[in-house]
C-alpha positions as a LaTeX table, in Angstrom:
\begin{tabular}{lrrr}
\hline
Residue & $x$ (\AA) & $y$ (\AA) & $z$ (\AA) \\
\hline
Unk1 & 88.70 & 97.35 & 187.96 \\
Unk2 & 88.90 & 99.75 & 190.35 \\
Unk3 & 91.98 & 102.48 & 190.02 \\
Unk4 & 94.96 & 101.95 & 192.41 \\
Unk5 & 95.67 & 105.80 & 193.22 \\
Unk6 & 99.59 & 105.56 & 193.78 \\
Unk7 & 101.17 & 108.57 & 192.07 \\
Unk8 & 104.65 & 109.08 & 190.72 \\
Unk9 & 105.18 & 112.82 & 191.50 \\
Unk10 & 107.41 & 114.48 & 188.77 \\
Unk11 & 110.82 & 114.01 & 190.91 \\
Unk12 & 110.61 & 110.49 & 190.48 \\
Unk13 & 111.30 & 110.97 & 186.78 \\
Unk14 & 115.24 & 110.68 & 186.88 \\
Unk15 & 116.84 & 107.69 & 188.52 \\
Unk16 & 115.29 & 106.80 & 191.76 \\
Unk17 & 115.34 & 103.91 & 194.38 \\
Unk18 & 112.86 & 102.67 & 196.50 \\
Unk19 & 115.36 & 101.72 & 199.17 \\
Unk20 & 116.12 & 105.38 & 199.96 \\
Unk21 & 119.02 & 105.77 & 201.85 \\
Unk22 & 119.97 & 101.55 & 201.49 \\
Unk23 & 123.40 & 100.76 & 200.05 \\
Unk24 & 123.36 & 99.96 & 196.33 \\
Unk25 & 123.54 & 96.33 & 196.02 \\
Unk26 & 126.39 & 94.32 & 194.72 \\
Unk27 & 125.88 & 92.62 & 192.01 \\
Unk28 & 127.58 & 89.17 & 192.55 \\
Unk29 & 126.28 & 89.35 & 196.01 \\
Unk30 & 122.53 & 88.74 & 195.04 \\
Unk31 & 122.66 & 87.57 & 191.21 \\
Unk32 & 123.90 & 84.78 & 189.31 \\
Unk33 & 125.63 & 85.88 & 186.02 \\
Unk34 & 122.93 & 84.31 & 184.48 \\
Unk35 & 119.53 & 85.82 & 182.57 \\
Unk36 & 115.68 & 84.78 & 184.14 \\
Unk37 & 113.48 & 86.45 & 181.36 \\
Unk38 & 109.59 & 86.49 & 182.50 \\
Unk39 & 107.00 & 86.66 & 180.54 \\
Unk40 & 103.47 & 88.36 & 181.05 \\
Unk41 & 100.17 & 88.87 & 179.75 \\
Unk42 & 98.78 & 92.51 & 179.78 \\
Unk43 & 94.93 & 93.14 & 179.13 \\
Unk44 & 92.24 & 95.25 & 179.17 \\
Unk45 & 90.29 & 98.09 & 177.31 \\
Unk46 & 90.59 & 101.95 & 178.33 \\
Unk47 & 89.06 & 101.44 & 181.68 \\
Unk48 & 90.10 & 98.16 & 182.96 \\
Unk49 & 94.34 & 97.01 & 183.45 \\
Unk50 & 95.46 & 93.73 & 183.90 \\
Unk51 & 98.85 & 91.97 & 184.25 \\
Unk52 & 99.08 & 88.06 & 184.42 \\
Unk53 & 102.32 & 86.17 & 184.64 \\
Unk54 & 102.94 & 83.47 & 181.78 \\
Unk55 & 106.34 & 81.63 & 182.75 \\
Unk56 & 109.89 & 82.08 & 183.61 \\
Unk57 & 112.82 & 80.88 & 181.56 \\
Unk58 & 116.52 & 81.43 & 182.51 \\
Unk59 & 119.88 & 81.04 & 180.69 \\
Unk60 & 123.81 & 81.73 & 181.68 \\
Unk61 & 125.21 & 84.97 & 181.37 \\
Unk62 & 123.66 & 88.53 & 181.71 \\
Unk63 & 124.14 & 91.49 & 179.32 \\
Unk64 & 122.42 & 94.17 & 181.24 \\
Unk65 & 123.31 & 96.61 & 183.75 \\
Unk66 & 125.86 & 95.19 & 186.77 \\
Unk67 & 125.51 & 99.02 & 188.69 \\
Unk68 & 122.34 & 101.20 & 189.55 \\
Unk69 & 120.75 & 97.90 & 189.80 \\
Unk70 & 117.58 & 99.53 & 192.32 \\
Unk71 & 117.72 & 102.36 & 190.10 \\
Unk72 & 115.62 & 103.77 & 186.73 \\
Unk73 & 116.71 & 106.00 & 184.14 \\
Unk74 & 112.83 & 106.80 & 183.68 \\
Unk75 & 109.91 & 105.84 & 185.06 \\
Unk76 & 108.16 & 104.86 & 181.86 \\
Unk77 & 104.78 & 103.27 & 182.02 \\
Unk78 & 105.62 & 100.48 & 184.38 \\
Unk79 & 108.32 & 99.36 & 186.57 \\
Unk80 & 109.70 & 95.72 & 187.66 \\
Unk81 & 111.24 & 95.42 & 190.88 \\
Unk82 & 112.76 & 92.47 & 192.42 \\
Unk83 & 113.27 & 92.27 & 195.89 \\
Unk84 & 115.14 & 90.23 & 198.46 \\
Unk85 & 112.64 & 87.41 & 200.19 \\
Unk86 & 115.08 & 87.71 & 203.22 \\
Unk87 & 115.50 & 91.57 & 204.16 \\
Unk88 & 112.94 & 93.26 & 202.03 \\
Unk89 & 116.00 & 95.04 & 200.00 \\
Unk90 & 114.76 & 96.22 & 196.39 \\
Unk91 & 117.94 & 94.35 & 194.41 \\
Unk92 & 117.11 & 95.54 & 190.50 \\
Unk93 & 114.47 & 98.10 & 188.90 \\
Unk94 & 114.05 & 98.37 & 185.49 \\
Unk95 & 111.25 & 100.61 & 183.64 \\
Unk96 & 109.49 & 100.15 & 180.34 \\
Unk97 & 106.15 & 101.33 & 178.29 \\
Unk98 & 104.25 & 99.01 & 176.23 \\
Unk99 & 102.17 & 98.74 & 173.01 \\
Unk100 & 99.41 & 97.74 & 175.15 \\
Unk101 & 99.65 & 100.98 & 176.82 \\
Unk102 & 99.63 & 102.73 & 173.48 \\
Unk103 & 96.62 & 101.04 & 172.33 \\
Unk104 & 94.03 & 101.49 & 175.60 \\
Unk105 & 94.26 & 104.87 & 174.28 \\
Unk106 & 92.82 & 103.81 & 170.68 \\
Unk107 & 89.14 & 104.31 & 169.72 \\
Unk108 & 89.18 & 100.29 & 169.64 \\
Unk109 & 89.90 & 99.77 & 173.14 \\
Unk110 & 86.53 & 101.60 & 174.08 \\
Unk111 & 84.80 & 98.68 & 172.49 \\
Unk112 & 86.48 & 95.98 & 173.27 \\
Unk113 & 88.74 & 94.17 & 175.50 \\
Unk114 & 92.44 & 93.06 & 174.47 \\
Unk115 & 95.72 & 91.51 & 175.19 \\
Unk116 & 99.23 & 91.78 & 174.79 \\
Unk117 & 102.43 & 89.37 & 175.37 \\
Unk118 & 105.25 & 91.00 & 177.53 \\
Unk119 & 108.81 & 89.72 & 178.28 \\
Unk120 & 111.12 & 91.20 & 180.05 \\
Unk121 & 114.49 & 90.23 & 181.17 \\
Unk122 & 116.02 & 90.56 & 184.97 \\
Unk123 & 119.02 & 89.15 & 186.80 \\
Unk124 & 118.83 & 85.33 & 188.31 \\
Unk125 & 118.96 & 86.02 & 192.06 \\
Unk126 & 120.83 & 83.85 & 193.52 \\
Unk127 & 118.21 & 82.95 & 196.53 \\
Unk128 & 114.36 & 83.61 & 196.85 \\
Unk129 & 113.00 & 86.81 & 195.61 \\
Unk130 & 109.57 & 88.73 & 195.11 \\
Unk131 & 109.05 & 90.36 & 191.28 \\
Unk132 & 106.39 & 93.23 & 191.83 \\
Unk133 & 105.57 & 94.37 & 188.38 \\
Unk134 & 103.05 & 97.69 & 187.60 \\
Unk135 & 101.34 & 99.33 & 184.87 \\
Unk136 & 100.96 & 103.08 & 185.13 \\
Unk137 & 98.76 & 105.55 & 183.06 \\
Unk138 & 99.77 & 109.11 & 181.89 \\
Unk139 & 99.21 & 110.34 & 184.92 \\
Unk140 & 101.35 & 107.92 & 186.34 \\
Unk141 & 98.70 & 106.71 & 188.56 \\
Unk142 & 99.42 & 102.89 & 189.10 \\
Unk143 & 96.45 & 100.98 & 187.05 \\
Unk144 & 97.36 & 97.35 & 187.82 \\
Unk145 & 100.08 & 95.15 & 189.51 \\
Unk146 & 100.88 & 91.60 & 190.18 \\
Unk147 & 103.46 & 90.38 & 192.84 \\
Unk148 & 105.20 & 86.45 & 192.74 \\
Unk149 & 108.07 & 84.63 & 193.81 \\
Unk150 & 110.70 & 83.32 & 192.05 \\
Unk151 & 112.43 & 80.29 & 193.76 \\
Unk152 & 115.96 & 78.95 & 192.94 \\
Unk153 & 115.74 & 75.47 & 191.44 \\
Unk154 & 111.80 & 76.05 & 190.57 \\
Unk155 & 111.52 & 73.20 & 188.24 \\
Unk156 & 108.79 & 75.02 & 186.10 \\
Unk157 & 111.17 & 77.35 & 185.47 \\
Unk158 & 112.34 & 76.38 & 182.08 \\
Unk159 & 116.16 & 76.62 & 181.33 \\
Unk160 & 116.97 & 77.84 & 177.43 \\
Unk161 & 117.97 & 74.64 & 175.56 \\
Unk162 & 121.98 & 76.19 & 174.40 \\
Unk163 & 122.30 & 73.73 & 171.31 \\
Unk164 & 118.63 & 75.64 & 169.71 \\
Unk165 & 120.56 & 78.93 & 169.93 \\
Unk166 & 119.35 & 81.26 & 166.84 \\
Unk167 & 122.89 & 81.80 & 164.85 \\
Unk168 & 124.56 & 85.16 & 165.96 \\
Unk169 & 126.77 & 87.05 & 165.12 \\
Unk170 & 128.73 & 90.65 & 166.20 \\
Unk171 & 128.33 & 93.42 & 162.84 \\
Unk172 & 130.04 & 95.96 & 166.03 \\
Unk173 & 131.95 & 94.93 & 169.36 \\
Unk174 & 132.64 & 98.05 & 171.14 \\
Unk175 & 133.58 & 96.33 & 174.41 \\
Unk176 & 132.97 & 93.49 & 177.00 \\
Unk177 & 129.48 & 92.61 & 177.35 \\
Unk178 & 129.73 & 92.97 & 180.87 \\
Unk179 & 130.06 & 96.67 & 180.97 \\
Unk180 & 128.55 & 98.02 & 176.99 \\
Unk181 & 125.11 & 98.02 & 176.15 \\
Unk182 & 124.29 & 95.21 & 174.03 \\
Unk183 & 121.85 & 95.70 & 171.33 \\
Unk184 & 120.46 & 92.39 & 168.91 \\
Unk185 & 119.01 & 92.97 & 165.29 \\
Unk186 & 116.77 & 90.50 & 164.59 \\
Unk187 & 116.13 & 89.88 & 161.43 \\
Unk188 & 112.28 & 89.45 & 160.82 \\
Unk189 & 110.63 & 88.76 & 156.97 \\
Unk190 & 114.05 & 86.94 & 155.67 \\
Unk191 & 114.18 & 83.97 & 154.58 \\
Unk192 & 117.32 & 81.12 & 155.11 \\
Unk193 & 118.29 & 82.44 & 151.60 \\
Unk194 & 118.19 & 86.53 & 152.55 \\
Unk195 & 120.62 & 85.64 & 155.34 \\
Unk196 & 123.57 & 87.34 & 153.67 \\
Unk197 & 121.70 & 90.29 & 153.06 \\
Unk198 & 120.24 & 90.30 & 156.60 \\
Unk199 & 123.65 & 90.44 & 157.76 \\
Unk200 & 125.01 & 93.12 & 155.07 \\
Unk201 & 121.61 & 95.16 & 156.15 \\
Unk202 & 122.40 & 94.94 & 159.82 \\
Unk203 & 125.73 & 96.12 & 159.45 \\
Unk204 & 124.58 & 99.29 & 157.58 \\
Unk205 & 122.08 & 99.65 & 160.61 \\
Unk206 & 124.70 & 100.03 & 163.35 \\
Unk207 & 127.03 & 101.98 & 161.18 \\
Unk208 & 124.25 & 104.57 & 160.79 \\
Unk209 & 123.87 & 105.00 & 164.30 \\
Unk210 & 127.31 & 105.87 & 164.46 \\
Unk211 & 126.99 & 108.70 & 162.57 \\
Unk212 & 124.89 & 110.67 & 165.15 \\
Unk213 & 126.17 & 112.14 & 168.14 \\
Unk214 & 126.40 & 111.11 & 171.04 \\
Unk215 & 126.60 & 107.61 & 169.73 \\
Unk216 & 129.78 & 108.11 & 167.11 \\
Unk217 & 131.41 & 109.32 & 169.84 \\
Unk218 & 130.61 & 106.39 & 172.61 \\
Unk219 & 130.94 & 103.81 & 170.20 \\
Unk220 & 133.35 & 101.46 & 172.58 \\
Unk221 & 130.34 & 101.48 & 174.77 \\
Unk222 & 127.78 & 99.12 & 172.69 \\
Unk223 & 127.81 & 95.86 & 171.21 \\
Unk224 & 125.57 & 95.20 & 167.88 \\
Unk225 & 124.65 & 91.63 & 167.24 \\
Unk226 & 123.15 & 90.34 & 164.28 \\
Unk227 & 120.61 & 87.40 & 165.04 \\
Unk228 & 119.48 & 85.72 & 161.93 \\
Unk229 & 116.00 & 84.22 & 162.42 \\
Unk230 & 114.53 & 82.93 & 159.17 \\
Unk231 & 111.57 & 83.21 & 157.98 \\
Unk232 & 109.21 & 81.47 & 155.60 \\
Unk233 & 108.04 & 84.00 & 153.45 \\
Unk234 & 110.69 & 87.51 & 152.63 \\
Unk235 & 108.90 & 90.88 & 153.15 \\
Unk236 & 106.02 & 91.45 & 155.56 \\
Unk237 & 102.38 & 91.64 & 155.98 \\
Unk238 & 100.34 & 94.44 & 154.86 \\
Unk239 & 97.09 & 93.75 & 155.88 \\
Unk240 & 95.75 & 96.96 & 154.16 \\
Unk241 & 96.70 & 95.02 & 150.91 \\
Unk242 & 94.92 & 91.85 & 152.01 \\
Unk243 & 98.90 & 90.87 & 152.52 \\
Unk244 & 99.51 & 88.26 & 155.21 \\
Unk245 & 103.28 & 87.17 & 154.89 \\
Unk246 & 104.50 & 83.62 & 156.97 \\
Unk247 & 107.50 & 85.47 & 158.88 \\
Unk248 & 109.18 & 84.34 & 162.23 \\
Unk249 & 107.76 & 87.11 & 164.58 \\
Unk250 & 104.30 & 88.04 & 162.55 \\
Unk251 & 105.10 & 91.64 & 161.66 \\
Unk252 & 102.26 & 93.48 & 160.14 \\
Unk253 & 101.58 & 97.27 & 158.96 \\
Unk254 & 98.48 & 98.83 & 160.00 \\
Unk255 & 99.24 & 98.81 & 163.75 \\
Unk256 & 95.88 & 100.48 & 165.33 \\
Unk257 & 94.69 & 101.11 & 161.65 \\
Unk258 & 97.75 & 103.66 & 160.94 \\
Unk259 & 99.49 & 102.71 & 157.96 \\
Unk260 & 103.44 & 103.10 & 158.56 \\
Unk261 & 103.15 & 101.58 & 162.20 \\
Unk262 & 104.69 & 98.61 & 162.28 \\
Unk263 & 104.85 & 96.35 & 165.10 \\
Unk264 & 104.55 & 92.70 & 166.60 \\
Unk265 & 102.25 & 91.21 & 168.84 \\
Unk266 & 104.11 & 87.90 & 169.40 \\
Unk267 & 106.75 & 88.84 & 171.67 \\
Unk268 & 107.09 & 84.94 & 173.14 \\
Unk269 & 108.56 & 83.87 & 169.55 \\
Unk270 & 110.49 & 86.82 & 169.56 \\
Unk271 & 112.62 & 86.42 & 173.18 \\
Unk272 & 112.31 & 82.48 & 172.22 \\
Unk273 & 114.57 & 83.67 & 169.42 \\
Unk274 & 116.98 & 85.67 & 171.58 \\
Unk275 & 117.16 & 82.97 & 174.31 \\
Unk276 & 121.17 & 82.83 & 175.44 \\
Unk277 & 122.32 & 85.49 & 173.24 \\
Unk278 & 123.73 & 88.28 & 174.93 \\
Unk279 & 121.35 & 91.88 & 174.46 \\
Unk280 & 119.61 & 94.03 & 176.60 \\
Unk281 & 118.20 & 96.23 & 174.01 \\
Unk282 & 116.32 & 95.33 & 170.60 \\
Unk283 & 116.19 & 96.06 & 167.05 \\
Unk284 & 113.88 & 94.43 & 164.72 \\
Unk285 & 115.38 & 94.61 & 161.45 \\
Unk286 & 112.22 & 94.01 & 158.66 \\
Unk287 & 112.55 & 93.13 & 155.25 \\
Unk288 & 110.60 & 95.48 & 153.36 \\
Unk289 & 110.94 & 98.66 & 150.98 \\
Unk290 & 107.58 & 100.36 & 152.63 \\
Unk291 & 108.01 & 103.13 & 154.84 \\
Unk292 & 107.00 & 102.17 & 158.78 \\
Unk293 & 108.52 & 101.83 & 161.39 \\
Unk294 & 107.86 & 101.85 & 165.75 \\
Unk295 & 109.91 & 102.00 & 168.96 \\
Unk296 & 108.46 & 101.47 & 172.91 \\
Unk297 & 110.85 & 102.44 & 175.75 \\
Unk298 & 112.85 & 99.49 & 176.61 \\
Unk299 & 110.53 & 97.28 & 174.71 \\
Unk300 & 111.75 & 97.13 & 170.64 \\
Unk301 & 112.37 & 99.20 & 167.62 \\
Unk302 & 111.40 & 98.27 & 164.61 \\
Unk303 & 112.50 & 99.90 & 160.67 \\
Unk304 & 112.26 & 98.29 & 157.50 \\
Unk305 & 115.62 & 97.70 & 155.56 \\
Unk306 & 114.67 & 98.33 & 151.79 \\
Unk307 & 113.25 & 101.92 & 152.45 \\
Unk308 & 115.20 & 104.94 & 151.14 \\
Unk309 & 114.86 & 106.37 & 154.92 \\
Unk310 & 115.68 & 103.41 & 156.94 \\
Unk311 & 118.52 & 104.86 & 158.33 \\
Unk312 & 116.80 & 107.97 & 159.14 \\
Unk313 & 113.60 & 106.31 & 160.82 \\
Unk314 & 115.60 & 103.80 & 162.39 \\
Unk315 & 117.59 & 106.49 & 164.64 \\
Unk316 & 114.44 & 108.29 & 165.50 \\
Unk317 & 113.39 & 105.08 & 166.48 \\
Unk318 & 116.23 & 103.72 & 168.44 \\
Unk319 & 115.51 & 107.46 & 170.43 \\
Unk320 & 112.26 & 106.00 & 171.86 \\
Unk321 & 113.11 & 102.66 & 172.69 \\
Unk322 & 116.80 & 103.12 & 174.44 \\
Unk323 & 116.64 & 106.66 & 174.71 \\
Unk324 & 113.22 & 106.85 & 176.27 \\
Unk325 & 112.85 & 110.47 & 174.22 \\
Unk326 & 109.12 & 111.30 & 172.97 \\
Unk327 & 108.20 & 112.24 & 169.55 \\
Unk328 & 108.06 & 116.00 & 169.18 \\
Unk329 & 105.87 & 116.16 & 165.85 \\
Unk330 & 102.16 & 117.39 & 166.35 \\
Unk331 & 99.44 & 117.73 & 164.17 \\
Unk332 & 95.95 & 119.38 & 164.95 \\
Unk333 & 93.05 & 116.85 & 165.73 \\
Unk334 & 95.59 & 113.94 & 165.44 \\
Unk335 & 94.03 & 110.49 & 166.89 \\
Unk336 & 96.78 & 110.91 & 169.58 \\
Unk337 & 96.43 & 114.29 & 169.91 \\
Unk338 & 95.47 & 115.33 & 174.21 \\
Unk339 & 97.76 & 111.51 & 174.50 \\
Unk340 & 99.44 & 113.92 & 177.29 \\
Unk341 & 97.19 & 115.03 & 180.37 \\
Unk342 & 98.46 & 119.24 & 180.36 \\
Unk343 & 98.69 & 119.35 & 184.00 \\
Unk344 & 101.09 & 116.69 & 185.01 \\
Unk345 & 104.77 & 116.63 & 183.70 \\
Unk346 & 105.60 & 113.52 & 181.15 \\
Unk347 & 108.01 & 111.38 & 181.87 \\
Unk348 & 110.15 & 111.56 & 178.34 \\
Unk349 & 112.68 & 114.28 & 178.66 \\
Unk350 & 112.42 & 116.44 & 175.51 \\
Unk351 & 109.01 & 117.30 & 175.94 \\
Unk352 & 107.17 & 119.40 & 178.87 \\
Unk353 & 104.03 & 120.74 & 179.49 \\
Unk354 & 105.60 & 123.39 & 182.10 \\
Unk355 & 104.61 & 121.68 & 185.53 \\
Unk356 & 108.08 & 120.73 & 186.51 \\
Unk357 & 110.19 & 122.57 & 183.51 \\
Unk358 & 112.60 & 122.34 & 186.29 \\
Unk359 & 113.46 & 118.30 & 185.85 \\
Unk360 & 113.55 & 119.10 & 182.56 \\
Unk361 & 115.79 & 121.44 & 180.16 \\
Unk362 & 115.33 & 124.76 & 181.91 \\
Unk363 & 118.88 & 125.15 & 183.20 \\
Unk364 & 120.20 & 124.60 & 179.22 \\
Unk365 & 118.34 & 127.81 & 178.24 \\
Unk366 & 120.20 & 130.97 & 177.21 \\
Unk367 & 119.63 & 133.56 & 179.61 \\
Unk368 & 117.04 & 135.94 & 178.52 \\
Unk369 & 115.26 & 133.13 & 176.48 \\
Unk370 & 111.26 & 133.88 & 176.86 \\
Unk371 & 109.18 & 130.09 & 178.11 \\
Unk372 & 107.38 & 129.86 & 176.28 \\
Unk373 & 109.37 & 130.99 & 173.10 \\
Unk374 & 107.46 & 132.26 & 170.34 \\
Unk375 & 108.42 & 130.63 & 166.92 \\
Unk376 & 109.34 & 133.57 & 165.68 \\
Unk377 & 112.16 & 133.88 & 167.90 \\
Unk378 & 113.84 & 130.18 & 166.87 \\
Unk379 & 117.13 & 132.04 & 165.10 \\
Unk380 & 117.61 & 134.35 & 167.70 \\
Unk381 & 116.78 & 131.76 & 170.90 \\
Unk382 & 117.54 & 128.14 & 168.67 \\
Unk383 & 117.33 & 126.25 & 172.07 \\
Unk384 & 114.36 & 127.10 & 173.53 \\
Unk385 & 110.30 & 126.10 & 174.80 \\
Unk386 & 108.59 & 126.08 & 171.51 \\
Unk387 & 104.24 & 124.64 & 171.31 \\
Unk388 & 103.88 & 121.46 & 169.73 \\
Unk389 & 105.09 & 118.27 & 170.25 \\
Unk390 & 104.07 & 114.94 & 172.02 \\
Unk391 & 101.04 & 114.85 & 169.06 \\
Unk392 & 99.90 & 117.89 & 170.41 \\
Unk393 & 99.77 & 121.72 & 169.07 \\
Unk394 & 98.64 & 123.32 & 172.03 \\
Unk395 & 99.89 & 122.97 & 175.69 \\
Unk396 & 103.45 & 120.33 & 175.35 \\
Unk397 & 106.52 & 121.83 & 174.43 \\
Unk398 & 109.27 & 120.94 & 173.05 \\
Unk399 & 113.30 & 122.81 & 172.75 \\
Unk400 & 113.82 & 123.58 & 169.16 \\
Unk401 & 112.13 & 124.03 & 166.49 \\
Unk402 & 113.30 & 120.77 & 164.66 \\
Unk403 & 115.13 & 117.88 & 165.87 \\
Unk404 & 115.56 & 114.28 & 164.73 \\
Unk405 & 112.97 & 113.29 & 167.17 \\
Unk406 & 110.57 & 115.35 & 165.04 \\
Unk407 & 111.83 & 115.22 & 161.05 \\
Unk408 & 113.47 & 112.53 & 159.03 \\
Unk409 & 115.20 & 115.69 & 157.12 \\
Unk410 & 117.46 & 117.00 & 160.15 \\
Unk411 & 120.54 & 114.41 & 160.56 \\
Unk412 & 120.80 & 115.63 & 164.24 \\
Unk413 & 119.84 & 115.16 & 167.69 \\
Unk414 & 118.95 & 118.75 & 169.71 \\
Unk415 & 121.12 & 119.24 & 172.01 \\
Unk416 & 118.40 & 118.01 & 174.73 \\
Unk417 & 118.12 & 114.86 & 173.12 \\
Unk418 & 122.30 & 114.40 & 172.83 \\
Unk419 & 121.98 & 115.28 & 176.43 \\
Unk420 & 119.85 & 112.53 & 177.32 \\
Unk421 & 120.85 & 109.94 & 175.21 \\
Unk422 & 124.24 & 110.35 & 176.71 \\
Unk423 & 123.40 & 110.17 & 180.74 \\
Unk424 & 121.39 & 107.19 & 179.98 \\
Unk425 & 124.77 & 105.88 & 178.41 \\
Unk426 & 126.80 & 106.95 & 181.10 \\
Unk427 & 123.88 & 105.02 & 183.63 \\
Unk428 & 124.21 & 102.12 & 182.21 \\
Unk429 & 128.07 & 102.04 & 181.52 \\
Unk430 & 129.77 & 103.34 & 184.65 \\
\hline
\end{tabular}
């Protein structure tokens, strides 16, 4: 397929609209308070993008954000907007990455062709709108897109049956739905007997969040919800093992042959679970006592429960998929190692590679401190532009020397990442 060359330039990387210079719209104005969730098939190898639209399904109410609507925290690795039929206005954005992404950069996508389920969730407008979704590479060049209508009263778009509703329930209410961030915990590799301990283990899982600034201290401004799928089988496959577990969502280790990722692939069951509950943001709670973990921007996180470190690899996890931060370990001649093209800036804010430092942490800096800042020089500059991170030694940056988005041993957030954790708070909240 040949490449769409449409470039997001580095300024594009904080909130944005395509409607410059429109007013903001209004949220009752053009939406329903109701939920249309879409689903999509993305596929490909390293070359070749595709996106494909499944189906639609809607329900009442809507958990996500009622201000910024045309705006994005991030750009991500592809962007939904939904615009107005009648004037052409852009009415919602939202930005995301994907595991799909992830893997066309895998030896195995040079081989073969693959795909991966998508669902996303946007406001119901309340008359005829286009949905123009895109995939973008690491340069953020746009690699595919796919543009369709949605149509009030569409009879083929199916409406969530209320009375199947997975069981729910809140393990934190911070404040109304309508204006916190809502995150569910699903539980995934418990069965209809583990339910007490799915809930007990949830709990745990949004205390521990709490304990890490910025969250402790914005706690009135997110919801946790417990959603207590069962499964057949307790624990989780491990196909390394020759383990293949009957759970709800399909969980597995072994996620592009590396042992601790842990991820799903059936995304459908997953939002088919969620349908009419109230979230904009997910955690997939697993039951296991392995060490794994995984989190996608705006997609999922998922942490095992039975692991001495859950709480630990959980938070660093949470930072990628709400907080859109990268990971700032490296190692020499990793797989993902060169995952970041040197000459263009990335899009997650705690890493650089120095072509826009400007959008980035530059104006945090002590004056005097040397960019790049030598190692050497962490005690006497310990915010700073040190090599490594992003998987790679040489050529991405990163501000200190070690941060939670890099060890499981330091029980803090840099001060970049407390920075950016909280704006995105503050973007969705007020």
């Amino acid at each position: 397929m040949k490449r769409l060359k449409t470039t997001v330039s580095a300024a594009m990387l904080m909130a944005v609209s395509l409607s410059a210079g429109a007013k903001s719209p209004v949220f009752d104005q053009v939406f329903n308070d109701s939920t249309l969730r879409i689903d999509y098939i993305f596929g490909g190898n390293d070359k070749t993008s595709l996106v494909m639209l499944d189906h639609m399904h809607k329900w009442k109410g809507w958990a996500g954000k009622r201000n910024n609507l045309e705006k994005i925290p991030y750009v991500g690795y592809g962007i939904i907007t939904v615009t107005d039929s009648l004037t052409g206005d852009t009415i919602y954005r939202h930005s995301f990455s994907s595991l799909f992404r992830e893997w066309q950069a895998t030896p195995e996508a040079k081989q073969t062709s693959k795909s991966f389920q998508n669902s996303f969730l946007v406001p119901l407008p309340k008359a005829k709108a286009m949905i123009n979704i895109v995939l973008l590479d690491m340069r953020h060049d746009k690699v595919a897109e796919n543009t369709h209508v949605y149509t009030p009263g569409d009879i083929l778009v199916k409406k969530a049956d209320e009375k199947k509703t997975v069981p729910f329930r809140y393990v934190h209410k911070g404040g109304d739905p309508n204006k916190a961030i809502d995150v569910a915990l699903l539980a995934e590799g418990y069965t209809e007997a583990e339910m007490d301990k799915f809930y007990a283990d949830a709990k745990r899982a949004a205390d521990a969040m709490f304990t890490h600034e910025p969250y402790k201290s914005r706690k009135n401004d997110f919801n946790f919800i417990a959603v207590a799928a069962p499964s057949v089988d307790s624990g989780v496959s491990v196909p390394r093992d020759g383990v293949w577990k009957n759970t709800a969502f399909k969980s597995h280790y072994d996620t592009f042959y590396s042992d601790r990722y842990l991820t799903t692939s059936n995304i459908f069951d997953v939002y088919d679970a969620l349908n009419g509950i109230p979230f904009e943001h997910l955690i997939i709670l697993v039951n296991s006592p392995m060490y794994g973990g995984g989190g996608i921007y705006n997609s999922s996180t998922l942490s095992t429960t039975g692991h001495p470190t859950f709480v630990q690899v959980l938070v660093h996890e949470f930072g990628h998929s709400f907080g859109g931060l990268a990971d700032e370990y490296f190692y020499d001649n990793d797989v993902m190692t060169d995952s970041y093209p040197l000459d263009v800036e990335p899009t997650e804010p705690n890493i650089t590679t120095l072509v826009d430092f400007d959008s980035k942490w530059k104006s945090m800096l002590k004056k005097g401190t040397p960019v790049p800042t030598p190692i050497e020089l962490k005690d006497k500059y310990p915010l700073g532009v040190f090599e490594g991170g992003g998987y790679s030694s040489k050529g991405v940056y990163r501000p200190v020397d070690k941060c939670r988005m890099r060890v499981n041993d330091v029980p803090n957030f840099c001060p970049v990442c407390e920075k950016a954790i909280n704006d995105l708070i503050d973007f969705y909240t007020k």
